[in-house]
Short mmCIF file of C-alpha atoms in Angstrom, two decimals:
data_model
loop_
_atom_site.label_atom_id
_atom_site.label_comp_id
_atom_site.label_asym_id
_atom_site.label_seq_id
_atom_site.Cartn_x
_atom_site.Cartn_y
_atom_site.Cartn_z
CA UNK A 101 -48.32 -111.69 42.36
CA UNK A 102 -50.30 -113.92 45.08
CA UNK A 103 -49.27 -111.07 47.43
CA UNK A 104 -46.86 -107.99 47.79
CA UNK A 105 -47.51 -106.81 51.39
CA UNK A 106 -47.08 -110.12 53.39
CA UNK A 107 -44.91 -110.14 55.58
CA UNK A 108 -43.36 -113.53 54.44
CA UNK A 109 -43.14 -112.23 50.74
CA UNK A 110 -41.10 -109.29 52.36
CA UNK A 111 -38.35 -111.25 54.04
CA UNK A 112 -37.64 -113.21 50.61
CA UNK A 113 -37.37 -110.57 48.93
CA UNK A 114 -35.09 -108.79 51.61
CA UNK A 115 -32.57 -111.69 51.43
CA UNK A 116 -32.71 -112.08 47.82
CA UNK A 117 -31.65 -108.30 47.40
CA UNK A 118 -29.39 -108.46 50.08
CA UNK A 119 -27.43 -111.29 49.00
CA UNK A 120 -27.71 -110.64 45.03
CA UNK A 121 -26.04 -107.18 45.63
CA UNK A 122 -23.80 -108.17 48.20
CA UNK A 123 -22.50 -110.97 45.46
CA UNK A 124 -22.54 -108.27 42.87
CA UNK A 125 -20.67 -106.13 44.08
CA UNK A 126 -17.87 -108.84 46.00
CA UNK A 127 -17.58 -110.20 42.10
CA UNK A 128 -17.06 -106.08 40.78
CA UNK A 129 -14.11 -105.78 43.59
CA UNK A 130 -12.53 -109.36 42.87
CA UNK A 131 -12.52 -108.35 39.15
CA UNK A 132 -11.58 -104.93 39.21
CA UNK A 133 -8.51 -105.42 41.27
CA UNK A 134 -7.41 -108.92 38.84
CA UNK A 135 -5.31 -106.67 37.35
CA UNK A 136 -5.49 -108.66 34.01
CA UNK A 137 -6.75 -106.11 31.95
CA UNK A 138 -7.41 -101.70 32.30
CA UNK A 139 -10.11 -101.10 34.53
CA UNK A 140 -11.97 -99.81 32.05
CA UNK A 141 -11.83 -103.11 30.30
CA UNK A 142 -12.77 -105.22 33.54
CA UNK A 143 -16.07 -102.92 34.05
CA UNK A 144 -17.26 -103.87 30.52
CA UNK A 145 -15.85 -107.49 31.21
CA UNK A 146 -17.78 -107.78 34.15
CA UNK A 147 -21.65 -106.66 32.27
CA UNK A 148 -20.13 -109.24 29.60
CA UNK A 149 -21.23 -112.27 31.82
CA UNK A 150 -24.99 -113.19 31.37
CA UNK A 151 -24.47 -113.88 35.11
CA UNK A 152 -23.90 -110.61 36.30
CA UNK A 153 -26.41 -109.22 33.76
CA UNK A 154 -29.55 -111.26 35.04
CA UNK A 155 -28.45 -111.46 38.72
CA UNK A 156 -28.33 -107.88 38.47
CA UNK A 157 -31.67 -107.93 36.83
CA UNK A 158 -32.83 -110.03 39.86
CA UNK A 159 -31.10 -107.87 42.58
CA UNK A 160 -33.20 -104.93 41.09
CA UNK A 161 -36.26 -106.61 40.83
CA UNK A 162 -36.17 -107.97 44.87
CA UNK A 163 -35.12 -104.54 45.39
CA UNK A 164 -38.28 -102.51 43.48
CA UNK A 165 -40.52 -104.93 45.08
CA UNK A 166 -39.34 -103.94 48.26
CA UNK A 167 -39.75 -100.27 47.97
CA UNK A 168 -42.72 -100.36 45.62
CA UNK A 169 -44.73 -103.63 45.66
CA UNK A 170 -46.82 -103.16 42.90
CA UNK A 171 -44.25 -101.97 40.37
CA UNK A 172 -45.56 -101.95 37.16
CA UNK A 173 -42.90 -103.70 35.43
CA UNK A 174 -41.68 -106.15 37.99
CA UNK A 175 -44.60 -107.11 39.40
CA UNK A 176 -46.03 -108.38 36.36
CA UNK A 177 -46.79 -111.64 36.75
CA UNK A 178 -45.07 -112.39 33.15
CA UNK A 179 -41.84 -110.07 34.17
CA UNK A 180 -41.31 -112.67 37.38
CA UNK A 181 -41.53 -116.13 34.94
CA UNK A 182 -39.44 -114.30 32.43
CA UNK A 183 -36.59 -113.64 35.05
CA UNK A 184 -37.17 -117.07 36.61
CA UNK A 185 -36.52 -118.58 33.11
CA UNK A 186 -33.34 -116.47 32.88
CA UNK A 187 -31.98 -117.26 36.19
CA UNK A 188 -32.32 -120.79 35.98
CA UNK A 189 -30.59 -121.35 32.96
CA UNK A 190 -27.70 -119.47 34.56
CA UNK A 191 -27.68 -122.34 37.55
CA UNK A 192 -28.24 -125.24 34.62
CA UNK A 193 -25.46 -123.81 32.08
CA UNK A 194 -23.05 -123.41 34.94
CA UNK A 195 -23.92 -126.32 37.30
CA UNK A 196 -24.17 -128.89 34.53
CA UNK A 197 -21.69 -127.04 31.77
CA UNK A 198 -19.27 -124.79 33.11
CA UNK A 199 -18.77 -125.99 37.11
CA UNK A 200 -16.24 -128.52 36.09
CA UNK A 201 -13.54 -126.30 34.37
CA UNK A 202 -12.14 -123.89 37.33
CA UNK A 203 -12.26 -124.39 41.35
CA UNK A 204 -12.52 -120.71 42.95
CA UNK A 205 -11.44 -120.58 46.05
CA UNK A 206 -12.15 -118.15 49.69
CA UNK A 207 -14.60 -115.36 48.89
CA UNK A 208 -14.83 -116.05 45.12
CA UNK A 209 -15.90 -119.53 45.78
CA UNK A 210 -18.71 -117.81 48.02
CA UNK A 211 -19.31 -115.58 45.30
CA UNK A 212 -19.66 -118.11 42.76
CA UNK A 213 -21.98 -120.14 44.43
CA UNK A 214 -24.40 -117.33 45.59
CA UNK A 215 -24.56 -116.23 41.43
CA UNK A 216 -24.69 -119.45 40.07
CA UNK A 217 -27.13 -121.70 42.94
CA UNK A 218 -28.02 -119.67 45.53
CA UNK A 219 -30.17 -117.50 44.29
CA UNK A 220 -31.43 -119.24 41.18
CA UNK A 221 -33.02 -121.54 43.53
CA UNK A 222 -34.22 -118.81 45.94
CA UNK A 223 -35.88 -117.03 42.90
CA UNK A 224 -37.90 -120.10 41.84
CA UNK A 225 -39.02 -121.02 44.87
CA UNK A 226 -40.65 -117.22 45.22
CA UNK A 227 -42.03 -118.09 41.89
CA UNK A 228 -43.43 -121.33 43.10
CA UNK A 229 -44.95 -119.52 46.56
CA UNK A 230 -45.67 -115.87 45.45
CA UNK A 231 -46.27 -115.32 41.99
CA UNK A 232 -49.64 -115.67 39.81
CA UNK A 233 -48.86 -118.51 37.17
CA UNK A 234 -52.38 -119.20 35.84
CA UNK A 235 -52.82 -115.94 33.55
CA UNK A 236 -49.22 -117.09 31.74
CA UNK A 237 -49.93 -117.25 28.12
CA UNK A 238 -48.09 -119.14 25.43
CA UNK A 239 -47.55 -116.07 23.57
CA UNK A 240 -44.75 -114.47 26.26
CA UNK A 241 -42.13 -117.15 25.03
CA UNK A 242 -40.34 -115.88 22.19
CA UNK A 243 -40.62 -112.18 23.84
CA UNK A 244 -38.77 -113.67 26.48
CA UNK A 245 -36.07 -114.58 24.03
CA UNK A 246 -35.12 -110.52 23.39
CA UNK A 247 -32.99 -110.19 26.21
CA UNK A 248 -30.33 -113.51 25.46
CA UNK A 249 -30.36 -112.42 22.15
CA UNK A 250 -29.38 -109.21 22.29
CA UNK A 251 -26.87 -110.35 25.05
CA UNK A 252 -25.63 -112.83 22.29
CA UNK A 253 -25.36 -110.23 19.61
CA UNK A 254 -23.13 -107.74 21.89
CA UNK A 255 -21.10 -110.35 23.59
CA UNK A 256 -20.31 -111.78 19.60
CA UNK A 257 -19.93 -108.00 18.43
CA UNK A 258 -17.57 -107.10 21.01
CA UNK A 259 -15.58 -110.29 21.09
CA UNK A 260 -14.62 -110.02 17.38
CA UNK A 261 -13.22 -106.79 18.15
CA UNK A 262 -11.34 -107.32 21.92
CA UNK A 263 -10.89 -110.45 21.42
CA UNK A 264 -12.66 -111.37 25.09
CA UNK A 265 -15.59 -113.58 25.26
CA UNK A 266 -16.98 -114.80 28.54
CA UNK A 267 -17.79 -118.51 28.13
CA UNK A 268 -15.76 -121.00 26.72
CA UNK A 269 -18.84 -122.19 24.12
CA UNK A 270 -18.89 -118.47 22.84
CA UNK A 271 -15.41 -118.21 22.01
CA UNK A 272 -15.68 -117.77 18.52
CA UNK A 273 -11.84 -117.16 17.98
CA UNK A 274 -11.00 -120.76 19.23
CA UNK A 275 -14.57 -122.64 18.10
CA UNK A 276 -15.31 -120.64 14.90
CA UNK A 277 -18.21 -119.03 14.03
CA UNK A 278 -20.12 -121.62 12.53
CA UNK A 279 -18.98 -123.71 15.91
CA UNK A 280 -20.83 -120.85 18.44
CA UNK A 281 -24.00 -120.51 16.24
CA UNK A 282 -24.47 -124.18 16.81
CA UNK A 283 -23.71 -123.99 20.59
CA UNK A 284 -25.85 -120.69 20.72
CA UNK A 285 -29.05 -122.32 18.81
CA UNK A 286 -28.86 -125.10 21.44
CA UNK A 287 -28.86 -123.00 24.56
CA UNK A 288 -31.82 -121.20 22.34
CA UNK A 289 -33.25 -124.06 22.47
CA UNK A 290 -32.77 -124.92 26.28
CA UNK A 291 -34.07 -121.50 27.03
CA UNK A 292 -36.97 -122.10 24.85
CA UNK A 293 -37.55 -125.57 27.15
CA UNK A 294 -37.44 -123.98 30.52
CA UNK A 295 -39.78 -121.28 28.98
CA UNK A 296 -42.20 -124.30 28.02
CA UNK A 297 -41.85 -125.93 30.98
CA UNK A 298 -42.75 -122.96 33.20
CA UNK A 299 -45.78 -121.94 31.16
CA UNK A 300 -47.19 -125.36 31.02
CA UNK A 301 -46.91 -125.61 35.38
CA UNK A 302 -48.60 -121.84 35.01
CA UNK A 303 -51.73 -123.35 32.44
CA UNK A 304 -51.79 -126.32 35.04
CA UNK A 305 -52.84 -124.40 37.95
CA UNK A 306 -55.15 -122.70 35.36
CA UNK A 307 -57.11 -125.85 34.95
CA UNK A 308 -56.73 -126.52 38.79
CA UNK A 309 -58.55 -123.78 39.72
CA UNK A 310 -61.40 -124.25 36.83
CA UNK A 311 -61.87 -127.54 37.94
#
């Protein structure tokens, strides 16, 4: 990290935390009183959504940072890209994939937007103005890739056994399996891209400040 302690690095994190949790937890109440399913299936319904995962994973982060600024996990300069990468595609796969096929309305609209655009922007503009990007080494990428995968492997698991999946290109009861492994190697793929793509601006400014 350029800096933990500034006071401008502070108030980012601040209302990144406060609005990633205050989102979290408005989607937990909206979907545990839908009354479409037990409550015991809505909890594990609601840590199905890569959304909730990773904005949760964000809302932790801000939140560590704030009470311990040089966290050893989080403050790793190679942590911060790898939940930048993850965040993002959750703003690209909905914004450009998933936007189009329901219109939430009153608080849920909030919601959704705060999730899906609000903070994956706010998180990669703190990785443009606070965090180190010249040490990032090609190497990181397919580490990075441990956390969909494993999110892919439990959301496929489970599904073949509720019956629920959380995304429409996941559905392997409707699709077929053969059907999601393609859709699931492409957003491998696009992960793999944004994973590139944030490296190669991290090697830049490498070269930058060799120059």
């Amino acid at each position: 990290m350029k800096s933990h302690s500034s006071p401008s690095d502070k108030i980012y994190l601040a209302i990144m935390a406060i609005l990633g949790w205050f989102a979290l937890v408005a989607q937990f109440y909206i979907n545990i009183n839908s009354g479409i399913a037990e409550s015991s299936e809505l909890m594990i319904r609601f840590f199905s959504y890569f959304t909730i995962t990773t904005n949760f994973i964000v809302a932790s982060c801000c939140t560590l940072l704030l009470i311990k600024p040089f966290h050893k996990f989080f403050s790793k300069h190679s942590t911060l890209t790898a939940i930048s990468v993850y965040i993002l595609v959750v703003a690209i796969i909905h914004n450009f994939f998933l936007r189009s096929l329901w219109k939430p309305e009153g608080l849920q609209q909030i919601v959704d937007e705060i999730l899906h655009s609000v903070i994956p922007a706010l998180f990669l503009f703190y990785w443009i103005l606070f965090v180190q990007k010249n040490k990032l080494s090609w190497t990181v990428i397919l580490p990075w890739l441990i956390y969909p995968l494993i999110y892919l492997i439990f959301v496929l698991v489970r599904g073949t056994f509720s019956g629920f999946y959380p995304y429409p290109f996941l559905n392997a009861d409707e699709l077929g399996f053969r059907k999601v492994l393609i859709n699931s190697a492409g957003i491998t793929l696009l992960f793999i891209a944004v994973s590139i793509l944030f490296v190669a601006v991290g090697n830049r400014n490498r070269g930058f400040l060799h120059d």
